[in-house]
Coordinates of C-alpha atoms in Angstrom, one line a residue:
R1 CA 4.3 -16.5 -19.3
L2 CA 4.5 -15.2 -15.8
L3 CA 5.5 -17.6 -13.1
S4 CA 4.3 -17.1 -9.5
M5 CA 6.9 -18.1 -7.0
S6 CA 5.2 -18.6 -3.6
T7 CA 6.5 -17.4 -0.3
G8 CA 5.5 -20.8 1.1
G9 CA 2.4 -19.7 2.9
S10 CA -0.5 -17.3 3.3
A11 CA -0.4 -13.8 4.7
N12 CA -3.3 -12.0 6.4
I13 CA -4.2 -8.5 5.3
S14 CA -2.6 -6.0 7.7
V15 CA -5.3 -3.8 9.2
V16 CA -4.6 -0.3 10.7
V17 CA -7.1 2.0 12.4
R18 CA -6.5 5.7 12.4
V19 CA -8.7 7.9 14.5
R20 CA -8.3 11.5 13.4
P21 CA -8.9 14.6 15.7
L22 CA -12.3 16.4 15.6
N23 CA -12.7 18.8 12.7
D24 CA -14.2 22.3 12.6
I25 CA -17.6 21.1 11.5
E26 CA -17.8 18.6 14.4
R27 CA -16.6 21.1 17.0
A28 CA -19.2 23.6 15.8
K29 CA -21.9 21.1 16.5
G30 CA -20.5 20.7 20.1
D31 CA -19.3 17.1 19.5
T32 CA -17.5 15.6 22.5
G33 CA -15.2 13.4 20.4
D34 CA -15.8 10.3 22.5
G35 CA -17.4 8.1 19.8
V36 CA -14.2 6.2 19.0
R37 CA -10.9 6.3 20.9
C38 CA -7.6 4.4 20.9
L39 CA -6.9 2.5 24.2
S40 CA -3.4 1.3 23.1
D41 CA -1.3 0.9 20.0
R42 CA -3.5 -2.0 18.9
T43 CA -6.9 -1.5 20.6
V44 CA -9.8 0.9 19.9
Q45 CA -13.0 1.4 21.8
I46 CA -16.4 2.3 20.3
G47 CA -19.2 2.4 22.8
P48 CA -18.7 -0.6 25.1
R49 CA -16.9 -2.7 22.5
Q50 CA -13.1 -3.0 22.3
L51 CA -11.6 -4.2 19.0
T52 CA -8.0 -5.3 18.3
F53 CA -6.2 -4.6 15.1
D54 CA -2.6 -4.8 13.9
T55 CA -2.0 -1.1 14.6
A56 CA -4.1 1.6 16.1
L57 CA -3.2 5.3 15.7
S58 CA -4.7 8.5 16.9
G59 CA -4.0 12.1 16.1
S60 CA -2.7 13.8 12.9
D61 CA 1.0 12.7 13.1
Q62 CA 1.8 11.6 9.5
P63 CA 5.3 10.0 10.1
S64 CA 3.8 7.5 12.5
V65 CA 1.5 6.1 9.8
F66 CA 4.4 5.4 7.6
E67 CA 6.9 4.2 10.2
N68 CA 4.7 2.3 12.6
T69 CA 2.8 0.1 10.1
E70 CA 3.8 -2.5 7.5
M71 CA 4.3 0.3 4.9
I72 CA 8.1 0.0 4.7
S73 CA 7.9 -3.8 4.5
L74 CA 5.5 -3.6 1.6
L75 CA 7.8 -1.2 -0.3
D76 CA 10.8 -3.5 0.2
A77 CA 8.7 -6.5 -0.9
S78 CA 8.0 -4.8 -4.2
L79 CA 11.7 -4.6 -4.9
Q80 CA 11.8 -8.4 -4.6
G81 CA 9.0 -8.9 -7.1
Y82 CA 5.9 -9.0 -5.0
A83 CA 2.7 -7.0 -5.5
A84 CA 1.6 -4.9 -2.6
T85 CA -1.5 -2.8 -2.1
V86 CA -2.3 -0.1 0.5
F87 CA -6.0 0.9 0.9
A88 CA -7.5 3.9 2.7
Y89 CA -11.1 3.1 3.7
G90 CA -13.7 4.9 5.7
Q91 CA -16.5 7.4 5.8
T92 CA -16.3 10.6 3.9
G93 CA -14.3 13.2 5.8
S94 CA -12.6 10.6 7.9
G95 CA -9.1 11.6 6.7
K96 CA -8.4 9.0 3.9
T97 CA -6.9 11.4 1.4
F98 CA -5.0 13.3 4.1
T99 CA -3.5 9.9 5.1
M100 CA -2.6 8.9 1.6
S101 CA -1.5 12.2 0.1
G102 CA -1.2 14.8 2.8
P103 CA -2.8 18.3 2.9
E104 CA -4.9 19.4 0.0
W105 CA -3.0 20.3 -3.2
D106 CA -3.5 23.6 -4.8
H107 CA -3.6 22.8 -8.5
G108 CA -0.6 20.6 -8.3
S109 CA 1.5 22.8 -6.1
S110 CA 3.7 20.8 -3.7
N111 CA 3.9 23.0 -0.6
A112 CA 3.4 19.9 1.6
V113 CA 6.0 17.7 -0.2
G114 CA 9.0 17.1 2.1
S115 CA 7.2 18.5 5.1
S116 CA 6.1 16.6 8.2
A117 CA 2.5 16.7 6.9
E118 CA 3.1 14.8 3.6
G119 CA 1.2 11.5 3.3
I120 CA 2.0 7.9 2.6
I121 CA 2.4 8.2 -1.2
P122 CA 5.1 10.9 -1.3
R123 CA 6.9 9.3 1.6
A124 CA 6.8 5.9 -0.2
V125 CA 8.1 7.5 -3.4
R126 CA 11.1 8.9 -1.5
H127 CA 11.8 5.7 0.4
L128 CA 11.5 3.6 -2.8
F129 CA 14.2 5.6 -4.6
N130 CA 16.4 5.9 -1.6
T131 CA 16.3 2.1 -1.3
L132 CA 16.9 1.7 -5.0
D133 CA 20.1 3.8 -4.7
A134 CA 21.3 1.6 -1.8
H135 CA 20.6 -1.6 -3.8
R136 CA 22.4 -0.3 -6.9
S137 CA 25.5 0.4 -4.8
A138 CA 25.4 -3.0 -2.9
R139 CA 24.3 -5.1 -5.9
P140 CA 26.1 -3.9 -9.0
G141 CA 24.7 -6.8 -11.1
H142 CA 21.2 -5.6 -10.5
S143 CA 19.3 -2.9 -12.5
Y144 CA 15.9 -1.5 -11.7
S145 CA 13.3 0.4 -13.7
I146 CA 10.2 2.2 -12.4
S147 CA 7.0 3.1 -14.2
A148 CA 3.7 4.4 -13.0
S149 CA 0.0 5.0 -13.9
Y150 CA -2.8 6.8 -12.1
L151 CA -6.6 6.3 -12.6
E152 CA -9.9 7.1 -11.0
I153 CA -13.2 5.3 -11.0
Y154 CA -15.8 8.0 -11.3
N155 CA -19.5 7.1 -11.6
E156 CA -18.3 3.6 -12.6
S157 CA -16.3 5.0 -15.5
I158 CA -12.5 4.5 -15.5
N159 CA -10.6 7.7 -16.3
D160 CA -6.9 8.2 -16.9
L161 CA -5.7 10.9 -14.4
L162 CA -2.5 11.4 -16.4
N163 CA -4.4 11.9 -19.7
P164 CA -7.7 13.7 -18.9
N165 CA -8.9 13.1 -22.5
S166 CA -8.8 9.3 -21.9
T167 CA -12.1 8.4 -20.2
N168 CA -14.4 5.4 -19.9
L169 CA -11.5 2.9 -20.4
P170 CA -12.4 -0.8 -20.6
I171 CA -11.3 -3.5 -18.1
R172 CA -9.9 -6.6 -19.6
W173 CA -8.8 -9.9 -18.1
N174 CA -6.2 -12.5 -19.0
T175 CA -4.5 -15.4 -17.2
Q176 CA -1.2 -13.5 -16.9
Q177 CA -2.4 -10.2 -15.5
G178 CA -5.8 -10.9 -14.2
F179 CA -8.0 -7.8 -14.4
F180 CA -6.3 -4.7 -16.0
V181 CA -7.3 -1.4 -17.6
E182 CA -6.7 -1.3 -21.3
G183 CA -5.2 1.9 -22.8
L184 CA -4.0 3.4 -19.6
L185 CA -1.0 5.7 -19.9
V186 CA 2.1 4.3 -18.2
V187 CA 5.0 6.7 -17.5
D188 CA 8.6 5.7 -17.1
C189 CA 10.2 7.3 -14.1
E190 CA 13.9 7.5 -13.9
T191 CA 14.1 9.8 -10.9
V192 CA 12.2 10.6 -7.7
D193 CA 11.0 13.8 -9.3
D194 CA 9.5 11.9 -12.2
L195 CA 7.4 9.7 -10.0
M196 CA 6.4 12.7 -7.8
M197 CA 5.2 14.5 -10.9
V198 CA 3.0 11.5 -11.7
F199 CA 1.5 11.7 -8.2
Q200 CA 1.0 15.5 -8.4
E201 CA -0.6 15.4 -11.9
G202 CA -2.9 12.6 -11.1
T203 CA -4.0 14.2 -7.8
K204 CA -4.7 17.5 -9.5
N205 CA -7.0 15.9 -12.0
R206 CA -9.0 13.9 -9.6
K207 CA -12.7 14.7 -9.1
V208 CA -13.4 16.6 -5.9
G209 CA -16.6 18.1 -4.5
S210 CA -18.0 19.8 -1.5
H211 CA -21.0 19.0 0.8
N212 CA -22.1 19.3 4.4
L213 CA -19.8 16.6 5.7
N214 CA -16.6 17.6 3.8
K215 CA -15.6 20.7 1.9
D216 CA -13.0 18.8 -0.1
S217 CA -14.7 15.4 -0.7
S218 CA -13.1 12.9 -3.1
R219 CA -15.8 12.0 -5.6
S220 CA -14.0 9.0 -7.1
H221 CA -11.9 6.0 -6.1
A222 CA -8.2 6.7 -7.1
I223 CA -5.5 4.1 -7.8
M224 CA -1.9 5.0 -8.3
Q225 CA 0.1 2.0 -9.4
V226 CA 3.9 1.8 -9.5
Q227 CA 5.6 -1.0 -11.4
V228 CA 9.1 -2.0 -10.1
T229 CA 11.1 -4.2 -12.5
S230 CA 14.3 -5.8 -11.3
T231 CA 16.8 -7.3 -13.7
E232 CA 19.7 -9.5 -12.8
T233 CA 22.2 -11.6 -14.8
V234 CA 22.5 -15.1 -13.3
E235 CA 25.4 -17.4 -14.0
L236 CA 24.4 -21.0 -14.3
D237 CA 26.4 -24.2 -13.5
E238 CA 28.0 -25.7 -16.6
M239 CA 26.4 -28.9 -17.8
P240 CA 27.5 -31.3 -20.6
G241 CA 26.5 -30.1 -24.0
M242 CA 25.7 -26.5 -22.9
A243 CA 26.9 -23.7 -25.1
A244 CA 28.8 -20.8 -23.6
A245 CA 25.8 -18.5 -24.4
D246 CA 23.6 -20.7 -22.2
L247 CA 25.7 -20.3 -19.1
T248 CA 24.0 -17.0 -18.2
S249 CA 20.4 -16.1 -17.9
V250 CA 18.6 -12.7 -17.4
V251 CA 16.1 -12.9 -14.5
Q252 CA 13.4 -10.2 -14.2
T253 CA 11.0 -9.8 -11.4
H254 CA 7.9 -7.6 -11.7
G255 CA 7.0 -6.0 -8.4
R256 CA 4.0 -3.7 -8.1
L257 CA 2.8 -1.1 -5.6
S258 CA -0.9 0.0 -5.6
F259 CA -2.0 3.0 -3.6
V260 CA -5.8 3.0 -3.3
D261 CA -7.6 6.1 -1.9
L262 CA -11.3 5.1 -1.8
A263 CA -14.0 7.6 -1.9
G264 CA -15.9 7.7 1.4
S265 CA -19.3 6.3 2.1
E266 CA -21.9 8.9 3.0
R267 CA -25.6 9.3 3.7
L268 CA -27.5 11.7 1.4
Q269 CA -29.5 13.0 4.4
S270 CA -26.3 14.0 6.2
S271 CA -24.3 15.2 3.2
G272 CA -27.2 17.2 1.6
S273 CA -26.0 16.2 -1.9
V274 CA -28.5 16.8 -4.7
G275 CA -28.4 16.4 -8.5
G276 CA -25.1 15.3 -9.9
A277 CA -23.6 15.1 -6.4
A278 CA -26.3 12.7 -5.4
R279 CA -25.6 10.5 -8.4
E280 CA -21.9 10.5 -7.5
T281 CA -22.9 9.4 -3.9
A282 CA -25.1 6.6 -5.3
H283 CA -22.2 5.2 -7.4
I284 CA -19.7 5.5 -4.6
N285 CA -22.0 3.7 -2.1
R286 CA -22.9 1.0 -4.6
S287 CA -19.2 0.1 -5.3
L288 CA -18.4 0.2 -1.6
L289 CA -21.3 -2.1 -1.0
V290 CA -19.9 -4.6 -3.4
L291 CA -16.5 -4.2 -1.8
G292 CA -18.1 -5.0 1.6
K293 CA -19.7 -8.1 0.1
V294 CA -16.3 -9.3 -1.2
I295 CA -14.7 -8.7 2.2
S296 CA -17.5 -10.5 4.0
A297 CA -17.4 -13.5 1.6
L298 CA -13.7 -13.9 2.0
S299 CA -13.7 -13.5 5.8
V300 CA -16.6 -16.0 6.2
G301 CA -14.6 -18.6 4.2
A302 CA -11.5 -17.9 6.4
D303 CA -13.6 -18.3 9.6
S304 CA -15.3 -21.5 8.6
G305 CA -12.1 -23.2 7.3
R306 CA -14.1 -24.5 4.3
A307 CA -13.6 -23.6 0.6
I308 CA -14.6 -20.1 -0.1
G309 CA -17.8 -19.8 -2.2
H310 CA -18.7 -17.2 -4.7
V311 CA -16.9 -13.9 -4.3
P312 CA -18.6 -11.1 -6.3
Y313 CA -15.5 -9.5 -7.7
R314 CA -17.2 -8.9 -11.1
D315 CA -20.0 -6.9 -9.6
S316 CA -18.1 -3.6 -9.8
K317 CA -15.1 -2.2 -11.5
L318 CA -13.5 -1.4 -8.2
T319 CA -13.6 -5.0 -6.9
K320 CA -12.3 -6.3 -10.3
L321 CA -9.2 -4.1 -10.0
L322 CA -8.8 -5.1 -6.3
A323 CA -9.3 -8.8 -6.8
D324 CA -5.6 -9.6 -6.6
S325 CA -5.3 -7.7 -3.3
L326 CA -8.3 -9.3 -1.6
G327 CA -7.7 -13.1 -1.3
G328 CA -5.2 -13.1 -4.2
S329 CA -1.4 -13.1 -4.7
S330 CA -0.7 -9.6 -3.4
M331 CA 0.4 -8.4 0.0
A332 CA -2.0 -5.8 1.4
M333 CA -2.6 -3.3 4.1
M334 CA -5.9 -1.6 4.8
I335 CA -5.9 1.7 6.7
G336 CA -9.4 2.3 8.2
C337 CA -9.9 6.0 8.9
V338 CA -12.5 6.9 11.4
S339 CA -13.8 10.0 13.1
P340 CA -13.9 10.3 16.9
S341 CA -17.2 12.0 16.6
A342 CA -20.1 10.6 18.7
L343 CA -22.5 11.9 16.0
N344 CA -20.8 9.7 13.4
Q345 CA -20.5 6.7 15.6
D346 CA -22.8 4.5 13.4
E347 CA -20.6 5.1 10.3
S348 CA -17.5 4.5 12.3
A349 CA -18.9 1.2 13.6
N350 CA -19.6 0.2 10.0
T351 CA -16.0 0.9 9.1
L352 CA -14.6 -1.0 12.1
H353 CA -16.9 -3.9 11.2
Y354 CA -15.4 -4.3 7.8
L355 CA -11.9 -3.8 9.1
S356 CA -12.5 -6.7 11.5
A357 CA -13.6 -8.8 8.7
A358 CA -10.7 -7.8 6.4
K359 CA -8.1 -8.8 8.9
K360 CA -9.3 -12.4 8.5
I361 CA -8.6 -12.5 4.8
Q362 CA -5.6 -14.5 3.7
N363 CA -3.6 -13.7 0.6
R364 CA -0.9 -15.9 -0.9
P365 CA 1.9 -13.5 -1.9
V366 CA 4.0 -14.6 -4.9
V367 CA 7.0 -13.3 -6.8
Q368 CA 6.1 -12.5 -10.4
M369 CA 8.7 -13.4 -13.1
N370 CA 9.0 -15.2 -16.4
Q371 CA 8.8 -19.0 -16.2
A372 CA 12.2 -19.7 -17.7
Q373 CA 13.7 -17.0 -15.6
G374 CA 12.0 -18.4 -12.5
M375 CA 13.8 -21.8 -13.1
A376 CA 17.2 -20.0 -13.5
A377 CA 16.5 -18.0 -10.2
S378 CA 15.6 -21.2 -8.4
L379 CA 18.9 -22.8 -9.6
K380 CA 20.9 -19.8 -8.5
N381 CA 19.2 -19.8 -5.0
L382 CA 19.9 -23.5 -4.5
R383 CA 23.5 -23.1 -5.6
D384 CA 24.0 -20.1 -3.3
E385 CA 22.4 -22.0 -0.4
V386 CA 24.7 -25.0 -1.0
H387 CA 27.8 -22.8 -1.2
G388 CA 26.8 -21.0 2.0
L389 CA 26.3 -24.4 3.8
R390 CA 29.6 -25.6 2.6
E391 CA 31.4 -22.5 3.9
Q392 CA 29.6 -22.8 7.2
N393 CA 30.5 -26.5 7.5
M394 CA 34.2 -25.7 6.8
V395 CA 34.3 -23.0 9.4
L396 CA 32.7 -25.3 12.0
N397 CA 35.1 -28.1 11.2
Q398 CA 38.0 -25.8 11.7
Q399 CA 36.7 -24.5 15.0
L400 CA 36.1 -28.1 16.3
S401 CA 39.5 -29.2 15.1
R402 CA 41.3 -26.3 16.8
L403 CA 39.4 -26.9 20.0
S404 CA 40.0 -30.6 20.1
L405 CA 43.8 -29.9 19.6
G406 CA 43.8 -27.3 22.4
G407 CA 44.7 -24.5 20.0
E408 CA 43.1 -21.1 19.4
S409 CA 39.8 -20.9 17.8
V410 CA 39.2 -19.3 14.4
G411 CA 35.6 -18.7 15.2
P412 CA 33.8 -15.7 16.6
P413 CA 35.2 -13.7 19.6
V414 CA 33.2 -15.8 22.1
L415 CA 35.4 -18.8 21.1
Q416 CA 38.7 -17.0 21.0
R417 CA 39.1 -16.2 24.7
Q418 CA 41.0 -18.4 27.1
L419 CA 38.8 -21.2 28.6
S420 CA 38.4 -21.3 32.3
A421 CA 39.3 -24.5 34.3
P422 CA 35.6 -25.7 34.5
E423 CA 35.1 -24.9 30.9
H424 CA 38.3 -26.8 30.0
E425 CA 37.2 -29.7 32.1
Q426 CA 33.8 -29.7 30.4
L427 CA 35.4 -29.6 27.0
L428 CA 37.6 -32.6 28.0
Q429 CA 34.6 -34.5 29.2
L430 CA 32.8 -33.8 26.0
E431 CA 35.8 -35.0 24.0
R432 CA 35.9 -38.2 26.1
Q433 CA 32.2 -38.7 25.5
V434 CA 32.7 -38.2 21.8
G435 CA 35.6 -40.6 21.8
E436 CA 33.6 -43.2 23.6
M437 CA 30.7 -42.8 21.2
H438 CA 33.1 -43.0 18.3
R439 CA 34.6 -46.3 19.6
E440 CA 31.2 -47.7 20.3
L441 CA 30.2 -46.8 16.8
Q442 CA 33.2 -48.5 15.4
H443 CA 32.5 -51.6 17.5
L444 CA 28.9 -51.6 16.3
R445 CA 30.1 -51.2 12.7
Q446 CA 32.5 -54.2 13.2
Q447 CA 29.6 -56.3 14.7
T448 CA 27.4 -55.3 11.8
G449 CA 30.1 -56.3 9.4
H450 CA 30.5 -59.7 11.0
L451 CA 26.8 -60.2 11.1
Q452 CA 26.5 -59.2 7.4
M453 CA 29.3 -61.7 6.5
A454 CA 27.5 -64.5 8.5
N455 CA 24.2 -63.6 6.8
N456 CA 25.9 -63.7 3.4
L457 CA 27.3 -67.2 4.2
L458 CA 23.9 -68.4 5.4
Q459 CA 22.3 -67.0 2.3
R460 CA 24.8 -68.8 0.1
S461 CA 24.3 -72.0 2.0
Y462 CA 20.5 -71.6 1.7
D463 CA 20.8 -71.0 -2.0
E464 CA 23.0 -74.1 -2.4
V465 CA 20.7 -76.3 -0.4
K466 CA 17.7 -75.0 -2.3
R467 CA 19.3 -75.7 -5.6
E468 CA 20.2 -79.2 -4.4
N469 CA 16.6 -79.7 -3.1
D470 CA 15.1 -78.5 -6.4
G471 CA 17.3 -81.0 -8.3
L472 CA 16.3 -83.9 -6.1
Q473 CA 12.6 -82.9 -6.4
A474 CA 13.0 -82.9 -10.2
K475 CA 14.6 -86.4 -10.1
L476 CA 11.8 -87.7 -7.9
E477 CA 9.1 -86.3 -10.2
R478 CA 10.8 -88.1 -13.2
L479 CA 11.0 -91.4 -11.3
E480 CA 7.4 -91.1 -10.3
R481 CA 6.4 -90.6 -13.9
I482 CA 8.5 -93.7 -14.9
F483 CA 6.8 -95.9 -12.3
I484 CA 3.4 -94.7 -13.3
D485 CA 4.1 -95.5 -16.9
D486 CA 5.4 -99.0 -16.0
D487 CA 2.4 -99.7 -13.8
Q488 CA 0.1 -98.7 -16.6
D489 CA 1.8 -101.0 -19.1
D490 CA 1.4 -103.9 -16.7
V491 CA -2.3 -103.2 -16.3
D492 CA -2.8 -103.0 -20.1
G493 CA -0.9 -106.3 -20.6
A494 CA -3.0 -108.1 -18.0
S495 CA -6.2 -106.9 -19.7
R496 CA -5.1 -108.3 -23.1
D497 CA -4.2 -111.7 -21.6
T498 CA -7.6 -111.9 -20.0

């Protein structure tokens, strides 16, 4: 059974707004591009309103999205056993897929990989393996394994992007995993190229269409999930009766990274979609509507401070799979992509509305590991903490001892220099104060000892007097009974005589 080890508190979803430049379609319409703009690295303006988020970015610079957000922190957290999710949310054509993946892929070719234009996912893949290499060098007792899957939700059907013949897969639920997709292909990835191939293959197989708002519109929600398993052998303290084999325990943590590129909301009147494309739009908008309801329900609960009521996770397959990331045990970052277009200001306002609600949602991140392994890890952490405190205590005692004797300090450089006359006088004064306090403490201890001895004597005297009093009381009661019996005999004798 998996054990969730809490971080000790809640964590709000990190919310990022990215305002892209005007595109060719908007320029052709004479758009001024003043619908939404960034005022600072946290504030955006739409009409007269100014909204604040964790990060606000403008332009097409891809490295800034990766480096100036919580992305690196989420990647590092996955190596510690946490689940982390990154969403891209917004209107169709707002730059979600560009943000997550980079420029369009030509049947899996990777011309953009390694360039300044690559998106969050390929950058995250490289950072993950670079960090793993550093961890393996610094922590030889650790080993790591990586696996990945890639799916899409197309017209409310879950398809495996790594196995195109595997379609309409079912969602299951259990207490250990929550909602999960049954039958999804999971690929072991030993190298950065293996994981990059998973990304490329899945991206190539994703449903894409064209309409008036976007010539390369994603027609499905895509979720690429990377599992990070860390294995460590922990030595336990020896206890009486323990066998030698029980002195070590293997601890595994199960981190997870989810990259979610949501299909964009769109209006049929604006997109001009008909037939099958109109059906795709209806499914996309319906699932995004449920996602909006989930976000609203969670944010209202966070605002009121009361218990959160019904959250409609089960109303769509998308929200089922994102349940852990919205109000659950995962860390999460939502990147809201918006257009600066004044013509699309209503859609941008809708996106910013849900982003404002999402930043109020509180998750409770936990480390996922087996129950027995969790106990072993807790024991190891406590033992390491005690060991560190003991070492710190020893160093501090040495420093204080050397200072009090006028010798050289063994502490950090700031304590190793020659003390000035005022500092030396201050040290002597502190030592005198410590000595006086020590003598006063000793005096108080002696007084306390004397008082305790006197109290013990009084207690013994009290006990002796009480015992003596109890004895006298018993004798008195016996004498009273004798006198009563004698009086009764006298009364009975007088009655007989009469």
